[in-house]
Amino acid sequence: MRILVIHGPNLQLLGKREPGVYGKKTLKQIDDEIRKHAKSLGVTVTTFQSNHEGDIVDKIGSSMGEFDAIIINPGAYTHTSVAIRDAISGAGLPAVEVHLSNVHAREEFRRHSYVAPVCKGSICGFGSMSYVLAIDALVGRA
Amino acid sequence: MRILVIHGPNLQLLGKREPGVYGKKTLKQIDDEIRKHAKSLGVTVTTFQSNHEGDIVDKIGSSMGEFDAIIINPGAYTHTSVAIRDAISGAGLPAVEVHLSNVHAREEFRRHSYVAPVCKGSICGFGSMSYVLAIDALVGRA
Amino acid sequence: MRILVIHGPNLQLLGKREPGVYGKKTLKQIDDEIRKHAKSLGVTVTTFQSNHEGDIVDKIGSSMGEFDAIIINPGAYTHTSVAIRDAISGAGLPAVEVHLSNVHAREEFRRHSYVAPVCKGSICGFGSMSYVLAIDALVGRA
Amino acid sequence: MRILVIHGPNLQLLGKREPGVYGKKTLKQIDDEIRKHAKSLGVTVTTFQSNHEGDIVDKIGSSMGEFDAIIINPGAYTHTSVAIRDAISGAGLPAVEVHLSNVHAREEFRRHSYVAPVCKGSICGFGSMSYVLAIDALVGRA
Amino acid sequence: MRILVIHGPNLQLLGKREPGVYGKKTLKQIDDEIRKHAKSLGVTVTTFQSNHEGDIVDKIGSSMGEFDAIIINPGAYTHTSVAIRDAISGAGLPAVEVHLSNVHAREEFRRHSYVAPVCKGSICGFGSMSYVLAIDALVGRA
Amino acid sequence: MRILVIHGPNLQLLGKREPGVYGKKTLKQIDDEIRKHAKSLGVTVTTFQSNHEGDIVDKIGSSMGEFDAIIINPGAYTHTSVAIRDAISGAGLPAVEVHLSNVHAREEFRRHSYVAPVCKGSICGFGSMSYVLAIDALVGRA
Amino acid sequence: MRILVIHGPNLQLLGKREPGVYGKKTLKQIDDEIRKHAKSLGVTVTTFQSNHEGDIVDKIGSSMGEFDAIIINPGAYTHTSVAIRDAISGAGLPAVEVHLSNVHAREEFRRHSYVAPVCKGSICGFGSMSYVLAIDALVGRA
Amino acid sequence: MRILVIHGPNLQLLGKREPGVYGKKTLKQIDDEIRKHAKSLGVTVTTFQSNHEGDIVDKIGSSMGEFDAIIINPGAYTHTSVAIRDAISGAGLPAVEVHLSNVHAREEFRRHSYVAPVCKGSICGFGSMSYVLAIDALVGRA
Amino acid sequence: MRILVIHGPNLQLLGKREPGVYGKKTLKQIDDEIRKHAKSLGVTVTTFQSNHEGDIVDKIGSSMGEFDAIIINPGAYTHTSVAIRDAISGAGLPAVEVHLSNVHAREEFRRHSYVAPVCKGSICGFGSMSYVLAIDALVGRA
Amino acid sequence: MRILVIHGPNLQLLGKREPGVYGKKTLKQIDDEIRKHAKSLGVTVTTFQSNHEGDIVDKIGSSMGEFDAIIINPGAYTHTSVAIRDAISGAGLPAVEVHLSNVHAREEFRRHSYVAPVCKGSICGFGSMSYVLAIDALVGRA
Amino acid sequence: MRILVIHGPNLQLLGKREPGVYGKKTLKQIDDEIRKHAKSLGVTVTTFQSNHEGDIVDKIGSSMGEFDAIIINPGAYTHTSVAIRDAISGAGLPAVEVHLSNVHAREEFRRHSYVAPVCKGSICGFGSMSYVLAIDALVGRA
Amino acid sequence: MRILVIHGPNLQLLGKREPGVYGKKTLKQIDDEIRKHAKSLGVTVTTFQSNHEGDIVDKIGSSMGEFDAIIINPGAYTHTSVAIRDAISGAGLPAVEVHLSNVHAREEFRRHSYVAPVCKGSICGFGSMSYVLAIDALVGRA
């Protein structure tokens, strides 16, 4: 199984700022954690971060044939991007929405996701563990 | 770690009805799966199902001292119960909200949760695997 | 045909209070009326009243195999219970929503029903006659 | 008892189109059914169909003295006609709103009725049987 | 000055029903009153009543050249007819909206008028006097 | 008949500013017009202008016994003052709401009036003529 | 191919009034233009104008068998008529909604269409050309 | 005077959890305080706590004849229970809604009460003193 | 303890008008009652009534150092005054909102209070007793 | 005439995915179709596809002087991009909004367009034909 | 240039209360700062503070001819006063809305301003500096 | 002090189009003006324009350590970009939101800003002067 992991806007700053909200790990540390976990399950993982809605749409658009599943933390685009929703819907791959923080416990506008309805499921609130659980969910590992 | 797993209303019917929406496993099979997984991690699990909002509030209210964490699938009460929200908030234990189906892909009213904001995180859309992942999330197992 | 007739919250008070709104008959008189009418059509009727949302969900949940149809006056739970909606939806039996009073002529919040969309049809405004008509509707008697 | 039965817009097409939603009977067959049932109860029935909101308002406006009760399936005008509401309210006759389909299980906008609050009660979801039940409701036949 | 006075739906029933809301005068008496008042001011008045939105749109559409101003009591169409609004707007004649009752003191939905924004002004709450005042307003008589 | 005429906020500026919206007459000219018209009908008129919500409430509160009716142009307070509404309601005198401009043809927020529901009727859009018509309405002059 | 072209309320006034909004052509000129264009494509066109919602519903209701497609400019009824929506839906013919003006650039309430969801597509903003394009769209001419 | 005091969901936890929000007294201490105060006024008090909406409805439903007034802290059910509202309305006894905390200073959804409109009055924000004041209010003691 | 009691708009009319809604006591009688009760508790009370939002803001603004607590019946300003809210919030004194009538049982707009969230608590529905209870609440007398 | 044709996000996937919603043609085939049609009318067409809101804004921003008109299928950005709206508005060129599918028959959020109000008109529901019709509309070809 | 600076309700308390929100300077200190800055630019400044909406309306109403521009901190009236909006609009002088705090970072209701749309611009969040910047903005000093 | 000045989408067009709304100066002229003003205050300014939300997020994300403050005119992204909001919030630098035009006097959707709540303050309506004032605000120059 080949999984594409997408990190949305501002996630390049992880570990550097607002650790109270997003945790202390850097994106690199999270990527290493993800890769290590995937490897232990015999899963290939490609990680990708962009602050550009268009880049994310491009990436998802070209994922068919190259990947078997998508894990996406759409960050702020969760709440505003119909384009990413349509990209996932068009890609036809099983996708899991993840969030580091519990989006339901923050501002009201963060409770609505354009992306979630076209995913298989969603996981939020567990820091980098959210990604790890998403891999398990896709692999079906108990 | 002692985890209380709460199944909300209508979940006693699992496997018997609407398998298209909720899957083919019975609640007993899911409970066995949960228990087996927990055991492999050295975690004690107590499962509890009720169709009564009040029973669930009672159970959560008496969980302090007896349990270290709560996994709750509030079912229909997700969208209507402030009482369960307050019970969790009052219990002061880390809680994870789980759903078998992807609630974001169903009726609009299922997208609002009174419970999620007082939980540590939430997981939905992976059938019985949602519970298993919640245990991993609480235990911090990668 | 075996029909389960469910009376929701506060209907045990019928005939005793607010006769201007709900009529002068007691619940027992209504149950007798229902049973007599059913008998004349060769239909078996079991009546059940509860003020507990959970009891009603329990009852509907165990109706499969025991009953062929459900008549439900969800009372106040009409407007607040997703759990009863899901129970009816899960039971897979034809159901009819009934109300003694014309709910559309009362407070605005009484105009929304969580239950009606999962029923075959609904009848309101005819006092105890609403139940009688629901039996006819289910039996298909003209 | 003389009852005026009003069929609203597009009901002239019954049986010809969208039988999945509205059933297979033609309006004529339904009218025959209604008349036959009424006759068996000693009730006189006059049926009237129009696609014109104004015609329906005219008819209701001239019903006083000629009829003792009204059964109305306002069709699409249920959701948009204050004029029909006012006509019924002005006529001062007991009225019953009926629908062939369960309007609560369709588009959101079909869940609001301008007409229901000025009627004695409403019946929906039972095909032509909805009219038959309405006659029974008005006659008080059990 | 030639004034077209339009009475909307259900106004043919004036004086016969719901005198508590609409007063005891018949439409004929009101028309006489209007005509008498107009005559005293040297104004020609043509009155027109219809329950048909389309008839009212037809009438307004053909008013140009035949009339110098319009007084309209749109009745229930006040709240639902964009067509009448567009007709008045298209006719290019000064129009006054009138109501017998104080629409602001009734149901919430009666407080919104599609017609008022395209009129010169509006007068409500004075029974048949509302029409008389509208004539004075158009004539500019003090 | 003794009528209290109240002019709300900013009406002291009439004739000086925004004549395109409010007309060219000064408040004094309008008051003279009102008084002259009233005199011709044998009616006593007292006019009062204030930019202070509290002054208007005071004035209305002390009107009982001194006046038989109230004509009020609440200006901007139309849309924001529950206090003036309650004052009129408490005064128990017949009141008429007037506006110089057609409030329905302006900003959306000007379409809602807290004052109108507690008045006998309302007149808007006819400049100073709105006041004159209100006197006629109260006097019942045709 | 036989196409029914329906012009909704107030369109009989085209060219006579508000040319700034709706253009200078009369309805007759537009009908000629439509017919000429249709003829060049070997398509038969029947045009129909009415200010009556009911007439339009009647016409659509009797279109089956006589026409192969419908082009409708519902005018003001676009925003208020569920009856026309249901008629089109019931007729089962491909339909195209057209508007002379760009309805999205006008009042907020003109942005909602009851009719569009049951049509094949919609075209607005091109004056009489909107009809011509609709014919091309139905015929599939490039 | 016999007063029934009802404590809603989660109030059994008082004093044990979230003292910052709900104060440090246990429910037993509050009940003692209530009883002592009632006794000093010659009033009999029966206290009742339940996390079950149905139990509370049952209790209120059987209060007629046994009690002269009700004091209810509906807790979370304040915002979600139409059933409790209807029970109070049906019981026909004077009722006072109380809250320990100031519900208006918390989450938005806590500002709406289904219960308050059917009570005589409401008191919130004074901790256990809210109950004591409610007794005084019912007894009319100054 | 020195308490400032503020009576908002229209309360000077108490006892004179609408006794059905606000009771038969005059404001003077209520003030005497308040003072007498306060005296019995060794509390000094200063009462103040104004129909002017600005006067009330002035009064609260100058209360610091002169008073230890505020009891305010903001009347109509409850629903419209952010200025009074800010004044109370700025004054930093414990405040209690009171109402004579049960505001939750009246018009929908009376259910929202700008003032309540910045008060310690609120009491409504008990006539002049609401003030007396507020004193007890502030003094902590049982 | 030189026309800039802009294809928004995910349109590069046309023909490859979800043909049930968007048709079977690839974007290249559609571009060829557009160019061929344009050529036959003597019109120059430049096509441009991007998943990047910013790229589309850039392109429109630099269109002045290079193009005489714009045809834009904003895809998902239709519903979320004020930036594209402002770009079109700033470019000052006549623009036509097109959609392959009938956006009015899909999710509710797809019924709102930020772009339509600043265009000359819009065409949706005709697959690639929507673009062809837009060219005809701009050229004025009948 | 003569500038009228208006301070709205509760601003007389500046520096005395809630310095965390509004800063530590007193209104007098701010006025001195404003005057000093104005003087350095050759601008005359008159400052005015009132808690009375009516006083502010009076002041603005009499500003024409006496002042060339207005700087207004409407405080709480920002969100509730149509009267001040109309006064500014009527005065015809360039006006700047200022706030000490960043109103967008506070309660939701503080994000709406009735006043801003009739001003030239607005400045918020810079404490007393907001006034100083407003003077520069009016004078056009860089 | 080093300030990063960000110009959002379509601002590259300044001076070329819609001068009625945005003024006649080109972006280059504005940048020169900003730089000149900054220089006179001993402040370093770096200006940056992009039509790409992602570029702006990138830029803000890399601003920490390189800049001491941010001035941002988010243009259309003001109303739609949570990503820019999060970037500013994450950067931890004081930021000022500026707009050339008075956004409160334009379309309703322009009145909501996702960016303003995470800024120190905002300035709008003064053309290029808005930027100049923002520098003064950050520097604290009077």
PDB file of C-alpha atoms in Angstrom, chain H residues 37 96 102 104-105 111-113 116-117 119-126 129 132-133 136-137 140-142, chain I residues 37 96 102 104-105 111-113 116-117 119-126 129 132-133 136-137 140-142:
ATOM      1  CA  HIS H  37     -34.898  27.168  55.150  1.00  0.00           C
ATOM      2  CA  VAL H  96     -39.727  28.242  39.385  1.00  0.00           C
ATOM      3  CA  ASN H 102     -25.385  32.364  35.549  1.00  0.00           C
ATOM      4  CA  HIS H 104     -26.304  33.731  30.375  1.00  0.00           C
ATOM      5  CA  ALA H 105     -22.547  34.078  30.891  1.00  0.00           C
ATOM      6  CA  ARG H 111     -29.038  30.917  26.891  1.00  0.00           C
ATOM      7  CA  HIS H 112     -32.154  29.220  25.517  1.00  0.00           C
ATOM      8  CA  SER H 113     -34.558  27.518  27.925  1.00  0.00           C
ATOM      9  CA  ALA H 116     -38.632  29.006  31.478  1.00  0.00           C
ATOM     10  CA  PRO H 117     -41.706  30.041  29.410  1.00  0.00           C
ATOM     11  CA  CYS H 119     -42.668  28.691  34.741  1.00  0.00           C
ATOM     12  CA  LYS H 120     -43.818  31.545  36.942  1.00  0.00           C
ATOM     13  CA  GLY H 121     -40.291  32.916  37.009  1.00  0.00           C
ATOM     14  CA  SER H 122     -36.624  32.029  37.019  1.00  0.00           C
ATOM     15  CA  ILE H 123     -33.604  32.634  39.223  1.00  0.00           C
ATOM     16  CA  CYS H 124     -30.012  31.960  38.264  1.00  0.00           C
ATOM     17  CA  GLY H 125     -26.464  32.674  39.321  1.00  0.00           C
ATOM     18  CA  PHE H 126     -26.607  32.491  43.094  1.00  0.00           C
ATOM     19  CA  MET H 129     -29.054  30.458  47.267  1.00  0.00           C
ATOM     20  CA  VAL H 132     -33.618  29.355  48.772  1.00  0.00           C
ATOM     21  CA  LEU H 133     -34.791  32.440  46.903  1.00  0.00           C
ATOM     22  CA  ASP H 136     -39.198  32.668  49.246  1.00  0.00           C
ATOM     23  CA  ALA H 137     -40.626  33.615  45.862  1.00  0.00           C
ATOM     24  CA  GLY H 140     -44.192  35.256  49.058  1.00  0.00           C
ATOM     25  CA  ARG H 141     -41.939  35.991  52.031  1.00  0.00           C
ATOM     26  CA  ALA H 142     -40.203  39.370  52.144  1.00  0.00           C
TER      27      ALA H 142
ATOM     28  CA  HIS I  37     -36.910  45.153  53.300  1.00  0.00           C
ATOM     29  CA  VAL I  96     -28.336  41.485  39.640  1.00  0.00           C
ATOM     30  CA  ASN I 102     -41.364  36.458  33.168  1.00  0.00           C
ATOM     31  CA  HIS I 104     -39.250  34.252  28.697  1.00  0.00           C
ATOM     32  CA  ALA I 105     -43.001  33.912  28.327  1.00  0.00           C
ATOM     33  CA  ARG I 111     -35.669  36.473  25.572  1.00  0.00           C
ATOM     34  CA  HIS I 112     -32.286  37.980  24.729  1.00  0.00           C
ATOM     35  CA  SER I 113     -30.507  40.117  27.311  1.00  0.00           C
ATOM     36  CA  ALA I 116     -27.459  39.342  31.974  1.00  0.00           C
ATOM     37  CA  PRO I 117     -24.001  38.042  30.928  1.00  0.00           C
ATOM     38  CA  CYS I 119     -24.351  40.323  36.019  1.00  0.00           C
ATOM     39  CA  LYS I 120     -23.848  37.903  38.883  1.00  0.00           C
ATOM     40  CA  GLY I 121     -27.298  36.481  38.337  1.00  0.00           C
ATOM     41  CA  SER I 122     -30.842  37.288  37.293  1.00  0.00           C
ATOM     42  CA  ILE I 123     -34.323  36.990  38.747  1.00  0.00           C
ATOM     43  CA  CYS I 124     -37.560  37.424  36.831  1.00  0.00           C
ATOM     44  CA  GLY I 125     -41.269  36.818  37.069  1.00  0.00           C
ATOM     45  CA  PHE I 126     -42.075  37.659  40.678  1.00  0.00           C
ATOM     46  CA  MET I 129     -40.687  40.423  44.923  1.00  0.00           C
ATOM     47  CA  VAL I 132     -36.620  41.854  47.301  1.00  0.00           C
ATOM     48  CA  LEU I 133     -35.082  38.530  46.336  1.00  0.00           C
ATOM     49  CA  ASP I 136     -31.403  38.796  49.689  1.00  0.00           C
ATOM     50  CA  ALA I 137     -29.199  37.317  46.981  1.00  0.00           C
ATOM     51  CA  GLY I 140     -26.606  36.315  51.175  1.00  0.00           C
ATOM     52  CA  ARG I 141     -29.526  36.085  53.579  1.00  0.00           C
ATOM     53  CA  ALA I 142     -31.294  32.732  53.823  1.00  0.00           C
TER      54      ALA I 142
END
